[in-house]
Amino acid sequence: MLYLFIIMILALSMMAVALFSNDFIKKHFSKGKLKGIGFAACIIVVLLSLPMCCTVVDSGEVGIRFHKWSSNEQDYGGVEGTCKGWVFYNPITTSVFTYPTFTQRKQYETFSVNAKDASLFEMDPTIAYRINPDKACDIFTKYRVGVKALEEGYIRTCIYEAYRTCANQYTSDSLMSNRANFERDVRARLEKSLMSEGFLVEEFTSKITPPKSLLSMIDAKNTAIQSALKAENEVKEAEANAKIAVAKAEGNAKAMKIKADAEAYYNRTIAASLSPMIVQEDMIEKWDGKMPQIMTGNGGMMMDISKIIGGAAAKK
C-alpha cells in the first residue's frame, strides 16, 4: 500500500509538470482552468491516500501506534502508545498494530513429558486467555508479532515448560492418583509465567494419557479389586443366608416348643379338672342302656356276657 501511494504521487506530479509545460495546453486552457484541474487532482490524491493513512481500531481491540524507525535511543521499539477508534497517521513513517482484547481459545496438539520415574505421559492442553490492554505495548515491543504467532511461540513454550517442571515432581502412580493437584500446579506455574508478560489465563484444562504399560497395570489392579469385592460380597451374602436359615430354624424350634408346652399345659389342666364323679356322670350320659358284652374278671380273663346271659335264659 505504501509503495502504491508513492507511485501514485509521482505519477500525478509528472502529469502536472507535463500539463504546464505543454504549449498546446497553455493555448487552449486558461490559468484558472489549470488551477481547477490541479485542485481536483489534489482532492483525488487525498481521497485515494486517505485509506492508507487512516484506520479504525475496534472496541474489542487495542491499537499500538509506532514509528517504523526512530533515531531516539530511549524510544525503545518506536512505540508511541495505545489508540482506539479512528486513528490517523503518516503511513510513510508510522503504522498501527492491533491486538484483540477479548478471550482467545487455543487447543494444542499432544505434549510428551516425563514423570519423575521417566515414564512418558501425553498431555493435550486447551487454554483460554486474553491480552491485558495495559501491557499491549510491552508485548508488541518485545515480540512484535500477532496473536497466532504468540500462541505457537511464547505461550506454547510456557505450557510445555509448566508441564515438564511439574511432571518431574510426581511419580507415575502419584501423578495418576493426584491429577487434580497436578493440573492445579501446572496452571499456577503457567499463570505466573504468562501474567508477567501481559497474558491473563481464563481457563486451562488437560487430557492426561499415561503410558500403555501403566494403563495395563491399572486395568489389572482394578480387575483384582473388583474380584476381591465380588468375593467379599459373596461371603457376606453366604453369611447373611446362613444367619437367615439359623434364625428360621430357631424360630421354628421355639414355635414347636411353645406349641408343645401349650398342649402339655392344656392336658394337665384338663386332667386336673376331671374328678371320678364327673367321669362316671359323663359315662352315664353317654351310655345307650345296653350292658357291655365283654367284661374282665378279677384274673384279667375276658368273658362274653351276651353268651352267659343267653345260656341262662335258655335253661329257664
PDB file of C-alpha atoms in Angstrom:
ATOM      1  CA  MET A   1       0.000   0.000   0.000  1.00  0.00           C
ATOM      2  CA  LEU A   2       2.789   2.431   0.840  1.00  0.00           C
ATOM      3  CA  TYR A   3       4.636   1.777  -2.400  1.00  0.00           C
ATOM      4  CA  LEU A   4       1.428   2.219  -4.362  1.00  0.00           C
ATOM      5  CA  PHE A   5       0.825   5.545  -2.609  1.00  0.00           C
ATOM      6  CA  ILE A   6       4.329   6.809  -3.535  1.00  0.00           C
ATOM      7  CA  ILE A   7       3.995   5.686  -7.158  1.00  0.00           C
ATOM      8  CA  MET A   8       0.633   7.435  -7.456  1.00  0.00           C
ATOM      9  CA  ILE A   9       2.038  10.739  -6.118  1.00  0.00           C
ATOM     10  CA  LEU A  10       4.979  10.579  -8.541  1.00  0.00           C
ATOM     11  CA  ALA A  11       2.673   9.860 -11.470  1.00  0.00           C
ATOM     12  CA  LEU A  12       0.390  12.783 -10.658  1.00  0.00           C
ATOM     13  CA  SER A  13       3.391  15.089 -10.244  1.00  0.00           C
ATOM     14  CA  MET A  14       4.738  14.120 -13.653  1.00  0.00           C
ATOM     15  CA  MET A  15       1.305  14.691 -15.182  1.00  0.00           C
ATOM     16  CA  ALA A  16       1.125  18.192 -13.649  1.00  0.00           C
ATOM     17  CA  VAL A  17       4.580  19.082 -14.989  1.00  0.00           C
ATOM     18  CA  ALA A  18       3.652  17.817 -18.414  1.00  0.00           C
ATOM     19  CA  LEU A  19       0.428  19.840 -18.437  1.00  0.00           C
ATOM     20  CA  PHE A  20       2.114  23.135 -17.557  1.00  0.00           C
ATOM     21  CA  SER A  21       4.973  22.608 -19.996  1.00  0.00           C
ATOM     22  CA  ASN A  22       2.784  21.735 -22.986  1.00  0.00           C
ATOM     23  CA  ASP A  23       2.270  24.769 -25.293  1.00  0.00           C
ATOM     24  CA  PHE A  24      -0.956  23.319 -26.683  1.00  0.00           C
ATOM     25  CA  ILE A  25      -2.489  23.109 -23.206  1.00  0.00           C
ATOM     26  CA  LYS A  26      -1.390  26.658 -22.442  1.00  0.00           C
ATOM     27  CA  LYS A  27      -3.097  27.963 -25.571  1.00  0.00           C
ATOM     28  CA  HIS A  28      -6.393  26.151 -25.057  1.00  0.00           C
ATOM     29  CA  PHE A  29      -6.697  26.283 -21.234  1.00  0.00           C
ATOM     30  CA  SER A  30      -6.583  29.354 -19.097  1.00  0.00           C
ATOM     31  CA  LYS A  31      -4.673  29.525 -15.827  1.00  0.00           C
ATOM     32  CA  GLY A  32      -7.947  29.360 -13.890  1.00  0.00           C
ATOM     33  CA  LYS A  33      -8.914  26.106 -15.561  1.00  0.00           C
ATOM     34  CA  LEU A  34      -5.487  24.680 -14.920  1.00  0.00           C
ATOM     35  CA  LYS A  35      -5.711  25.635 -11.254  1.00  0.00           C
ATOM     36  CA  GLY A  36      -9.110  23.936 -11.075  1.00  0.00           C
ATOM     37  CA  ILE A  37      -7.674  20.802 -12.633  1.00  0.00           C
ATOM     38  CA  GLY A  38      -4.763  20.889 -10.205  1.00  0.00           C
ATOM     39  CA  PHE A  39      -7.079  21.332  -7.231  1.00  0.00           C
ATOM     40  CA  ALA A  40      -9.248  18.440  -8.405  1.00  0.00           C
ATOM     41  CA  ALA A  41      -6.133  16.300  -8.794  1.00  0.00           C
ATOM     42  CA  CYS A  42      -5.113  17.129  -5.222  1.00  0.00           C
ATOM     43  CA  ILE A  43      -8.555  16.157  -3.955  1.00  0.00           C
ATOM     44  CA  ILE A  44      -8.309  12.864  -5.804  1.00  0.00           C
ATOM     45  CA  VAL A  45      -4.877  12.229  -4.279  1.00  0.00           C
ATOM     46  CA  VAL A  46      -6.187  12.973  -0.805  1.00  0.00           C
ATOM     47  CA  LEU A  47      -9.207  10.691  -1.257  1.00  0.00           C
ATOM     48  CA  LEU A  48      -7.076   7.874  -2.635  1.00  0.00           C
ATOM     49  CA  SER A  49      -4.469   8.238   0.106  1.00  0.00           C
ATOM     50  CA  LEU A  50      -6.992   8.509   2.963  1.00  0.00           C
ATOM     51  CA  PRO A  51      -7.374   4.714   3.451  1.00  0.00           C
ATOM     52  CA  MET A  52      -3.587   4.441   3.616  1.00  0.00           C
ATOM     53  CA  CYS A  53      -3.194   6.958   6.442  1.00  0.00           C
ATOM     54  CA  CYS A  54      -6.284   6.129   8.475  1.00  0.00           C
ATOM     55  CA  THR A  55      -7.508   3.013  10.271  1.00  0.00           C
ATOM     56  CA  VAL A  56     -10.194   2.041  12.772  1.00  0.00           C
ATOM     57  CA  VAL A  57      -9.317   0.221  15.991  1.00  0.00           C
ATOM     58  CA  ASP A  58     -12.308  -1.879  17.045  1.00  0.00           C
ATOM     59  CA  SER A  59     -13.718  -1.699  20.587  1.00  0.00           C
ATOM     60  CA  GLY A  60     -12.599  -5.308  21.114  1.00  0.00           C
ATOM     61  CA  GLU A  61      -9.011  -4.471  20.182  1.00  0.00           C
ATOM     62  CA  VAL A  62      -6.192  -2.275  21.378  1.00  0.00           C
ATOM     63  CA  GLY A  63      -4.075  -0.406  18.868  1.00  0.00           C
ATOM     64  CA  ILE A  64      -0.363   0.319  19.170  1.00  0.00           C
ATOM     65  CA  ARG A  65       0.925   3.326  17.228  1.00  0.00           C
ATOM     66  CA  PHE A  66       4.648   3.047  16.477  1.00  0.00           C
ATOM     67  CA  HIS A  67       7.343   4.616  14.340  1.00  0.00           C
ATOM     68  CA  LYS A  68       8.894   2.455  11.680  1.00  0.00           C
ATOM     69  CA  TRP A  69      12.257   3.934  12.501  1.00  0.00           C
ATOM     70  CA  SER A  70      13.422   6.226  15.258  1.00  0.00           C
ATOM     71  CA  SER A  71      16.729   7.936  15.998  1.00  0.00           C
ATOM     72  CA  ASN A  72      15.881   8.327  19.670  1.00  0.00           C
ATOM     73  CA  GLU A  73      17.645   5.600  21.650  1.00  0.00           C
ATOM     74  CA  GLN A  74      15.210   5.971  24.554  1.00  0.00           C
ATOM     75  CA  ASP A  75      12.227   5.422  22.251  1.00  0.00           C
ATOM     76  CA  TYR A  76      12.531   1.636  22.554  1.00  0.00           C
ATOM     77  CA  GLY A  77      10.684  -0.052  19.692  1.00  0.00           C
ATOM     78  CA  GLY A  78       9.415   3.283  18.420  1.00  0.00           C
ATOM     79  CA  VAL A  79       6.115   2.818  20.270  1.00  0.00           C
ATOM     80  CA  GLU A  80       4.096   5.967  20.919  1.00  0.00           C
ATOM     81  CA  GLY A  81       1.297   4.317  22.880  1.00  0.00           C
ATOM     82  CA  THR A  82      -2.119   2.713  22.518  1.00  0.00           C
ATOM     83  CA  CYS A  83      -5.041   4.048  20.500  1.00  0.00           C
ATOM     84  CA  LYS A  84      -8.699   3.308  19.758  1.00  0.00           C
ATOM     85  CA  GLY A  85     -11.372   4.367  17.295  1.00  0.00           C
ATOM     86  CA  TRP A  86     -10.394   6.397  14.200  1.00  0.00           C
ATOM     87  CA  VAL A  87      -6.614   6.731  14.042  1.00  0.00           C
ATOM     88  CA  PHE A  88      -4.830   8.995  11.528  1.00  0.00           C
ATOM     89  CA  TYR A  89      -1.096   8.579  10.920  1.00  0.00           C
ATOM     90  CA  ASN A  90       1.631   9.091   8.390  1.00  0.00           C
ATOM     91  CA  PRO A  91       1.881   5.787   6.522  1.00  0.00           C
ATOM     92  CA  ILE A  92       5.429   6.523   5.432  1.00  0.00           C
ATOM     93  CA  THR A  93       6.940   6.797   8.912  1.00  0.00           C
ATOM     94  CA  THR A  94       4.241   5.452  11.238  1.00  0.00           C
ATOM     95  CA  SER A  95       1.998   2.393  11.468  1.00  0.00           C
ATOM     96  CA  VAL A  96      -0.665   0.940  13.736  1.00  0.00           C
ATOM     97  CA  PHE A  97      -0.681  -2.656  15.025  1.00  0.00           C
ATOM     98  CA  THR A  98      -3.693  -4.196  16.805  1.00  0.00           C
ATOM     99  CA  TYR A  99      -4.173  -6.951  19.380  1.00  0.00           C
ATOM    100  CA  PRO A 100      -7.582  -8.448  20.293  1.00  0.00           C
ATOM    101  CA  THR A 101      -8.527  -7.929  23.936  1.00  0.00           C
ATOM    102  CA  PHE A 102     -11.366 -10.474  24.000  1.00  0.00           C
ATOM    103  CA  THR A 103     -10.852 -14.100  25.093  1.00  0.00           C
ATOM    104  CA  GLN A 104      -8.848 -16.330  22.767  1.00  0.00           C
ATOM    105  CA  ARG A 105      -9.112 -20.141  22.873  1.00  0.00           C
ATOM    106  CA  LYS A 106      -6.418 -22.496  21.670  1.00  0.00           C
ATOM    107  CA  GLN A 107      -6.282 -26.292  21.691  1.00  0.00           C
ATOM    108  CA  TYR A 108      -2.767 -27.626  21.283  1.00  0.00           C
ATOM    109  CA  GLU A 109      -1.531 -30.870  19.866  1.00  0.00           C
ATOM    110  CA  THR A 110      -0.160 -33.524  22.192  1.00  0.00           C
ATOM    111  CA  PHE A 111       2.772 -32.708  24.503  1.00  0.00           C
ATOM    112  CA  SER A 112       5.004 -35.570  25.704  1.00  0.00           C
ATOM    113  CA  VAL A 113       6.600 -35.144  29.144  1.00  0.00           C
ATOM    114  CA  ASN A 114       8.423 -37.446  31.542  1.00  0.00           C
ATOM    115  CA  ALA A 115       7.389 -38.145  35.106  1.00  0.00           C
ATOM    116  CA  LYS A 116       9.859 -38.441  37.972  1.00  0.00           C
ATOM    117  CA  ASP A 117      10.419 -42.152  37.239  1.00  0.00           C
ATOM    118  CA  ALA A 118      10.971 -41.467  33.487  1.00  0.00           C
ATOM    119  CA  SER A 119       7.523 -42.695  32.424  1.00  0.00           C
ATOM    120  CA  LEU A 120       6.271 -40.878  29.341  1.00  0.00           C
ATOM    121  CA  PHE A 121       2.906 -39.124  29.647  1.00  0.00           C
ATOM    122  CA  GLU A 122       0.932 -37.404  26.912  1.00  0.00           C
ATOM    123  CA  MET A 123      -0.816 -34.083  27.610  1.00  0.00           C
ATOM    124  CA  ASP A 124      -3.493 -32.476  25.439  1.00  0.00           C
ATOM    125  CA  PRO A 125      -3.977 -28.914  26.767  1.00  0.00           C
ATOM    126  CA  THR A 126      -6.663 -26.357  25.979  1.00  0.00           C
ATOM    127  CA  ILE A 127      -6.171 -22.758  27.092  1.00  0.00           C
ATOM    128  CA  ALA A 128      -8.448 -19.723  27.107  1.00  0.00           C
ATOM    129  CA  TYR A 129      -6.658 -16.408  27.633  1.00  0.00           C
ATOM    130  CA  ARG A 130      -6.801 -12.712  26.794  1.00  0.00           C
ATOM    131  CA  ILE A 131      -4.282  -9.930  26.446  1.00  0.00           C
ATOM    132  CA  ASN A 132      -4.042  -7.317  29.190  1.00  0.00           C
ATOM    133  CA  PRO A 133      -4.601  -3.984  27.388  1.00  0.00           C
ATOM    134  CA  ASP A 134      -2.309  -2.208  29.847  1.00  0.00           C
ATOM    135  CA  LYS A 135       0.603  -4.383  28.698  1.00  0.00           C
ATOM    136  CA  ALA A 136      -0.169  -4.497  24.979  1.00  0.00           C
ATOM    137  CA  CYS A 137       2.667  -2.055  24.212  1.00  0.00           C
ATOM    138  CA  ASP A 138       5.159  -4.201  26.157  1.00  0.00           C
ATOM    139  CA  ILE A 139       4.029  -7.339  24.309  1.00  0.00           C
ATOM    140  CA  PHE A 140       4.410  -5.645  20.923  1.00  0.00           C
ATOM    141  CA  THR A 141       7.749  -4.103  21.825  1.00  0.00           C
ATOM    142  CA  LYS A 142       9.160  -7.430  23.000  1.00  0.00           C
ATOM    143  CA  TYR A 143       7.696  -9.871  20.446  1.00  0.00           C
ATOM    144  CA  ARG A 144       6.395  -7.683  17.569  1.00  0.00           C
ATOM    145  CA  VAL A 145       4.167 -10.483  16.228  1.00  0.00           C
ATOM    146  CA  GLY A 146       0.436 -11.232  16.137  1.00  0.00           C
ATOM    147  CA  VAL A 147      -1.696 -13.485  18.355  1.00  0.00           C
ATOM    148  CA  LYS A 148      -1.284 -16.626  16.229  1.00  0.00           C
ATOM    149  CA  ALA A 149       2.494 -16.362  16.300  1.00  0.00           C
ATOM    150  CA  LEU A 150       2.402 -15.760  20.059  1.00  0.00           C
ATOM    151  CA  GLU A 151       0.263 -18.887  20.560  1.00  0.00           C
ATOM    152  CA  GLU A 152       2.660 -21.052  18.566  1.00  0.00           C
ATOM    153  CA  GLY A 153       5.715 -19.430  20.108  1.00  0.00           C
ATOM    154  CA  TYR A 154       5.868 -17.964  23.590  1.00  0.00           C
ATOM    155  CA  ILE A 155       2.573 -19.326  25.001  1.00  0.00           C
ATOM    156  CA  ARG A 156       3.287 -22.850  23.727  1.00  0.00           C
ATOM    157  CA  THR A 157       6.746 -22.751  25.296  1.00  0.00           C
ATOM    158  CA  CYS A 158       5.281 -21.659  28.649  1.00  0.00           C
ATOM    159  CA  ILE A 159       2.746 -24.517  28.621  1.00  0.00           C
ATOM    160  CA  TYR A 160       5.413 -27.119  27.828  1.00  0.00           C
ATOM    161  CA  GLU A 161       7.740 -25.745  30.495  1.00  0.00           C
ATOM    162  CA  ALA A 162       4.952 -25.847  33.099  1.00  0.00           C
ATOM    163  CA  TYR A 163       4.139 -29.472  32.213  1.00  0.00           C
ATOM    164  CA  ARG A 164       7.795 -30.534  32.203  1.00  0.00           C
ATOM    165  CA  THR A 165       8.646 -28.894  35.536  1.00  0.00           C
ATOM    166  CA  CYS A 166       5.552 -30.136  37.397  1.00  0.00           C
ATOM    167  CA  ALA A 167       5.671 -33.679  35.963  1.00  0.00           C
ATOM    168  CA  ASN A 168       9.217 -34.110  37.307  1.00  0.00           C
ATOM    169  CA  GLN A 169       7.823 -33.743  40.831  1.00  0.00           C
ATOM    170  CA  TYR A 170       5.446 -36.732  40.503  1.00  0.00           C
ATOM    171  CA  THR A 171       5.967 -40.448  40.032  1.00  0.00           C
ATOM    172  CA  SER A 172       3.670 -42.300  37.657  1.00  0.00           C
ATOM    173  CA  ASP A 173       1.393 -43.627  40.394  1.00  0.00           C
ATOM    174  CA  SER A 174       1.252 -40.345  42.296  1.00  0.00           C
ATOM    175  CA  LEU A 175       0.512 -38.369  39.124  1.00  0.00           C
ATOM    176  CA  MET A 176      -2.423 -40.641  38.250  1.00  0.00           C
ATOM    177  CA  SER A 177      -3.677 -40.589  41.826  1.00  0.00           C
ATOM    178  CA  ASN A 178      -3.360 -36.796  42.136  1.00  0.00           C
ATOM    179  CA  ARG A 179      -4.438 -35.477  38.740  1.00  0.00           C
ATOM    180  CA  ALA A 180      -6.302 -32.535  40.234  1.00  0.00           C
ATOM    181  CA  ASN A 181      -3.227 -31.425  42.223  1.00  0.00           C
ATOM    182  CA  PHE A 182      -1.012 -31.863  39.159  1.00  0.00           C
ATOM    183  CA  GLU A 183      -3.290 -29.736  36.957  1.00  0.00           C
ATOM    184  CA  ARG A 184      -3.532 -27.117  39.693  1.00  0.00           C
ATOM    185  CA  ASP A 185       0.280 -26.954  39.924  1.00  0.00           C
ATOM    186  CA  VAL A 186       0.607 -26.658  36.145  1.00  0.00           C
ATOM    187  CA  ARG A 187      -1.952 -23.859  35.955  1.00  0.00           C
ATOM    188  CA  ALA A 188      -0.372 -21.928  38.834  1.00  0.00           C
ATOM    189  CA  ARG A 189       3.031 -22.061  37.151  1.00  0.00           C
ATOM    190  CA  LEU A 190       1.553 -21.162  33.764  1.00  0.00           C
ATOM    191  CA  GLU A 191      -0.389 -18.195  35.153  1.00  0.00           C
ATOM    192  CA  LYS A 192       2.739 -16.900  36.842  1.00  0.00           C
ATOM    193  CA  SER A 193       4.714 -17.028  33.572  1.00  0.00           C
ATOM    194  CA  LEU A 194       2.025 -15.583  31.305  1.00  0.00           C
ATOM    195  CA  MET A 195       0.708 -12.902  33.660  1.00  0.00           C
ATOM    196  CA  SER A 196       4.132 -11.333  33.978  1.00  0.00           C
ATOM    197  CA  GLU A 197       4.175 -10.870  30.199  1.00  0.00           C
ATOM    198  CA  GLY A 198       0.642  -9.465  29.935  1.00  0.00           C
ATOM    199  CA  PHE A 199      -1.472 -12.583  29.275  1.00  0.00           C
ATOM    200  CA  LEU A 200      -4.425 -13.389  31.555  1.00  0.00           C
ATOM    201  CA  VAL A 201      -5.377 -17.096  31.774  1.00  0.00           C
ATOM    202  CA  GLU A 202      -9.157 -17.609  31.863  1.00  0.00           C
ATOM    203  CA  GLU A 203      -9.301 -21.425  31.585  1.00  0.00           C
ATOM    204  CA  PHE A 204      -6.815 -24.257  31.365  1.00  0.00           C
ATOM    205  CA  THR A 205      -7.654 -27.965  31.042  1.00  0.00           C
ATOM    206  CA  SER A 206      -5.598 -31.036  30.278  1.00  0.00           C
ATOM    207  CA  LYS A 207      -6.282 -34.510  28.958  1.00  0.00           C
ATOM    208  CA  ILE A 208      -3.669 -36.771  30.583  1.00  0.00           C
ATOM    209  CA  THR A 209      -2.833 -40.076  28.887  1.00  0.00           C
ATOM    210  CA  PRO A 210      -0.493 -42.409  30.831  1.00  0.00           C
ATOM    211  CA  PRO A 211       1.849 -44.974  29.190  1.00  0.00           C
ATOM    212  CA  LYS A 212       0.273 -48.183  27.862  1.00  0.00           C
ATOM    213  CA  SER A 213       2.192 -50.281  30.380  1.00  0.00           C
ATOM    214  CA  LEU A 214       0.792 -48.215  33.231  1.00  0.00           C
ATOM    215  CA  LEU A 215      -2.699 -48.479  31.770  1.00  0.00           C
ATOM    216  CA  SER A 216      -2.351 -52.284  31.720  1.00  0.00           C
ATOM    217  CA  MET A 217      -1.243 -52.267  35.353  1.00  0.00           C
ATOM    218  CA  ILE A 218      -4.157 -50.019  36.306  1.00  0.00           C
ATOM    219  CA  ASP A 219      -6.614 -52.285  34.489  1.00  0.00           C
ATOM    220  CA  ALA A 220      -5.181 -55.372  36.216  1.00  0.00           C
ATOM    221  CA  LYS A 221      -5.338 -53.655  39.591  1.00  0.00           C
ATOM    222  CA  ASN A 222      -8.926 -52.596  39.008  1.00  0.00           C
ATOM    223  CA  THR A 223      -9.824 -56.150  37.934  1.00  0.00           C
ATOM    224  CA  ALA A 224      -8.246 -57.592  41.098  1.00  0.00           C
ATOM    225  CA  ILE A 225     -10.064 -55.066  43.264  1.00  0.00           C
ATOM    226  CA  GLN A 226     -13.365 -55.867  41.594  1.00  0.00           C
ATOM    227  CA  SER A 227     -12.771 -59.622  42.003  1.00  0.00           C
ATOM    228  CA  ALA A 228     -11.932 -59.162  45.693  1.00  0.00           C
ATOM    229  CA  LEU A 229     -15.016 -57.052  46.208  1.00  0.00           C
ATOM    230  CA  LYS A 230     -17.128 -59.641  44.433  1.00  0.00           C
ATOM    231  CA  ALA A 231     -15.726 -62.452  46.611  1.00  0.00           C
ATOM    232  CA  GLU A 232     -16.229 -60.368  49.734  1.00  0.00           C
ATOM    233  CA  ASN A 233     -19.798 -59.668  48.728  1.00  0.00           C
ATOM    234  CA  GLU A 234     -20.405 -63.370  48.097  1.00  0.00           C
ATOM    235  CA  VAL A 235     -19.022 -64.233  51.563  1.00  0.00           C
ATOM    236  CA  LYS A 236     -21.224 -61.626  53.137  1.00  0.00           C
ATOM    237  CA  GLU A 237     -24.196 -62.936  51.195  1.00  0.00           C
ATOM    238  CA  ALA A 238     -23.484 -66.521  52.315  1.00  0.00           C
ATOM    239  CA  GLU A 239     -23.119 -65.399  55.933  1.00  0.00           C
ATOM    240  CA  ALA A 240     -26.353 -63.496  55.679  1.00  0.00           C
ATOM    241  CA  ASN A 241     -28.155 -66.504  54.180  1.00  0.00           C
ATOM    242  CA  ALA A 242     -26.770 -68.758  56.937  1.00  0.00           C
ATOM    243  CA  LYS A 243     -27.924 -66.324  59.609  1.00  0.00           C
ATOM    244  CA  ILE A 244     -31.337 -66.239  57.976  1.00  0.00           C
ATOM    245  CA  ALA A 245     -31.507 -70.068  57.977  1.00  0.00           C
ATOM    246  CA  VAL A 246     -30.415 -70.244  61.644  1.00  0.00           C
ATOM    247  CA  ALA A 247     -32.922 -67.624  62.577  1.00  0.00           C
ATOM    248  CA  LYS A 248     -35.679 -69.518  60.767  1.00  0.00           C
ATOM    249  CA  ALA A 249     -34.682 -72.825  62.459  1.00  0.00           C
ATOM    250  CA  GLU A 250     -34.528 -71.172  65.860  1.00  0.00           C
ATOM    251  CA  GLY A 251     -37.885 -69.615  65.226  1.00  0.00           C
ATOM    252  CA  ASN A 252     -39.433 -72.939  64.183  1.00  0.00           C
ATOM    253  CA  ALA A 253     -37.928 -74.682  67.217  1.00  0.00           C
ATOM    254  CA  LYS A 254     -39.202 -72.033  69.566  1.00  0.00           C
ATOM    255  CA  ALA A 255     -42.609 -72.209  67.931  1.00  0.00           C
ATOM    256  CA  MET A 256     -42.758 -76.000  68.306  1.00  0.00           C
ATOM    257  CA  LYS A 257     -41.631 -75.785  71.924  1.00  0.00           C
ATOM    258  CA  ILE A 258     -44.255 -73.177  72.681  1.00  0.00           C
ATOM    259  CA  LYS A 259     -46.908 -75.338  70.982  1.00  0.00           C
ATOM    260  CA  ALA A 260     -45.833 -78.477  72.898  1.00  0.00           C
ATOM    261  CA  ASP A 261     -45.765 -76.606  76.214  1.00  0.00           C
ATOM    262  CA  ALA A 262     -49.213 -75.261  75.492  1.00  0.00           C
ATOM    263  CA  GLU A 263     -50.614 -78.735  74.725  1.00  0.00           C
ATOM    264  CA  ALA A 264     -48.997 -80.213  77.829  1.00  0.00           C
ATOM    265  CA  TYR A 265     -50.381 -77.441  79.945  1.00  0.00           C
ATOM    266  CA  TYR A 266     -53.791 -77.990  78.407  1.00  0.00           C
ATOM    267  CA  ASN A 267     -53.687 -81.705  79.105  1.00  0.00           C
ATOM    268  CA  ARG A 268     -52.547 -81.166  82.687  1.00  0.00           C
ATOM    269  CA  THR A 269     -55.265 -78.659  83.232  1.00  0.00           C
ATOM    270  CA  ILE A 270     -57.948 -80.980  81.794  1.00  0.00           C
ATOM    271  CA  ALA A 271     -56.684 -83.981  83.767  1.00  0.00           C
ATOM    272  CA  ALA A 272     -56.615 -81.972  86.966  1.00  0.00           C
ATOM    273  CA  SER A 273     -60.180 -80.795  86.464  1.00  0.00           C
ATOM    274  CA  LEU A 274     -61.673 -84.313  85.887  1.00  0.00           C
ATOM    275  CA  SER A 275     -62.864 -85.914  89.223  1.00  0.00           C
ATOM    276  CA  PRO A 276     -64.143 -89.599  89.425  1.00  0.00           C
ATOM    277  CA  MET A 277     -67.720 -88.425  89.889  1.00  0.00           C
ATOM    278  CA  ILE A 278     -67.524 -86.226  86.761  1.00  0.00           C
ATOM    279  CA  VAL A 279     -66.113 -89.167  84.812  1.00  0.00           C
ATOM    280  CA  GLN A 280     -68.929 -91.500  85.960  1.00  0.00           C
ATOM    281  CA  GLU A 281     -71.530 -88.842  85.193  1.00  0.00           C
ATOM    282  CA  ASP A 282     -70.074 -88.384  81.744  1.00  0.00           C
ATOM    283  CA  MET A 283     -70.136 -92.191  81.222  1.00  0.00           C
ATOM    284  CA  ILE A 284     -73.791 -92.434  82.327  1.00  0.00           C
ATOM    285  CA  GLU A 285     -74.735 -89.622  79.981  1.00  0.00           C
ATOM    286  CA  LYS A 286     -73.068 -91.354  77.083  1.00  0.00           C
ATOM    287  CA  TRP A 287     -74.464 -94.921  77.947  1.00  0.00           C
ATOM    288  CA  ASP A 288     -77.072 -96.251  75.488  1.00  0.00           C
ATOM    289  CA  GLY A 289     -78.774 -98.539  78.020  1.00  0.00           C
ATOM    290  CA  LYS A 290     -77.146-101.748  76.850  1.00  0.00           C
ATOM    291  CA  MET A 291     -74.967-103.890  79.008  1.00  0.00           C
ATOM    292  CA  PRO A 292     -71.464-104.370  77.855  1.00  0.00           C
ATOM    293  CA  GLN A 293     -70.943-107.630  76.028  1.00  0.00           C
ATOM    294  CA  ILE A 294     -67.430-108.270  77.261  1.00  0.00           C
ATOM    295  CA  MET A 295     -66.114-107.705  80.760  1.00  0.00           C
ATOM    296  CA  THR A 296     -62.915-108.664  82.509  1.00  0.00           C
ATOM    297  CA  GLY A 297     -62.789-110.711  85.659  1.00  0.00           C
ATOM    298  CA  ASN A 298     -60.556-110.383  88.613  1.00  0.00           C
ATOM    299  CA  GLY A 299     -57.891-112.510  87.000  1.00  0.00           C
ATOM    300  CA  GLY A 300     -57.912-110.499  83.905  1.00  0.00           C
ATOM    301  CA  MET A 301     -59.941-113.145  81.997  1.00  0.00           C
ATOM    302  CA  MET A 302     -62.331-111.713  79.417  1.00  0.00           C
ATOM    303  CA  MET A 303     -65.888-113.147  79.339  1.00  0.00           C
ATOM    304  CA  ASP A 304     -68.596-112.753  76.723  1.00  0.00           C
ATOM    305  CA  ILE A 305     -71.559-111.558  78.807  1.00  0.00           C
ATOM    306  CA  SER A 306     -74.057-111.964  75.997  1.00  0.00           C
ATOM    307  CA  LYS A 307     -73.433-115.739  75.774  1.00  0.00           C
ATOM    308  CA  ILE A 308     -73.707-116.169  79.504  1.00  0.00           C
ATOM    309  CA  ILE A 309     -76.961-114.277  79.622  1.00  0.00           C
ATOM    310  CA  GLY A 310     -78.261-116.177  76.617  1.00  0.00           C
ATOM    311  CA  GLY A 311     -77.427-119.601  78.149  1.00  0.00           C
ATOM    312  CA  ALA A 312     -79.115-118.714  81.403  1.00  0.00           C
ATOM    313  CA  ALA A 313     -82.289-117.734  79.597  1.00  0.00           C
ATOM    314  CA  ALA A 314     -82.332-120.984  77.666  1.00  0.00           C
ATOM    315  CA  LYS A 315     -82.212-123.129  80.874  1.00  0.00           C
ATOM    316  CA  LYS A 316     -85.238-121.347  82.169  1.00  0.00           C
TER     317      LYS A 316
END
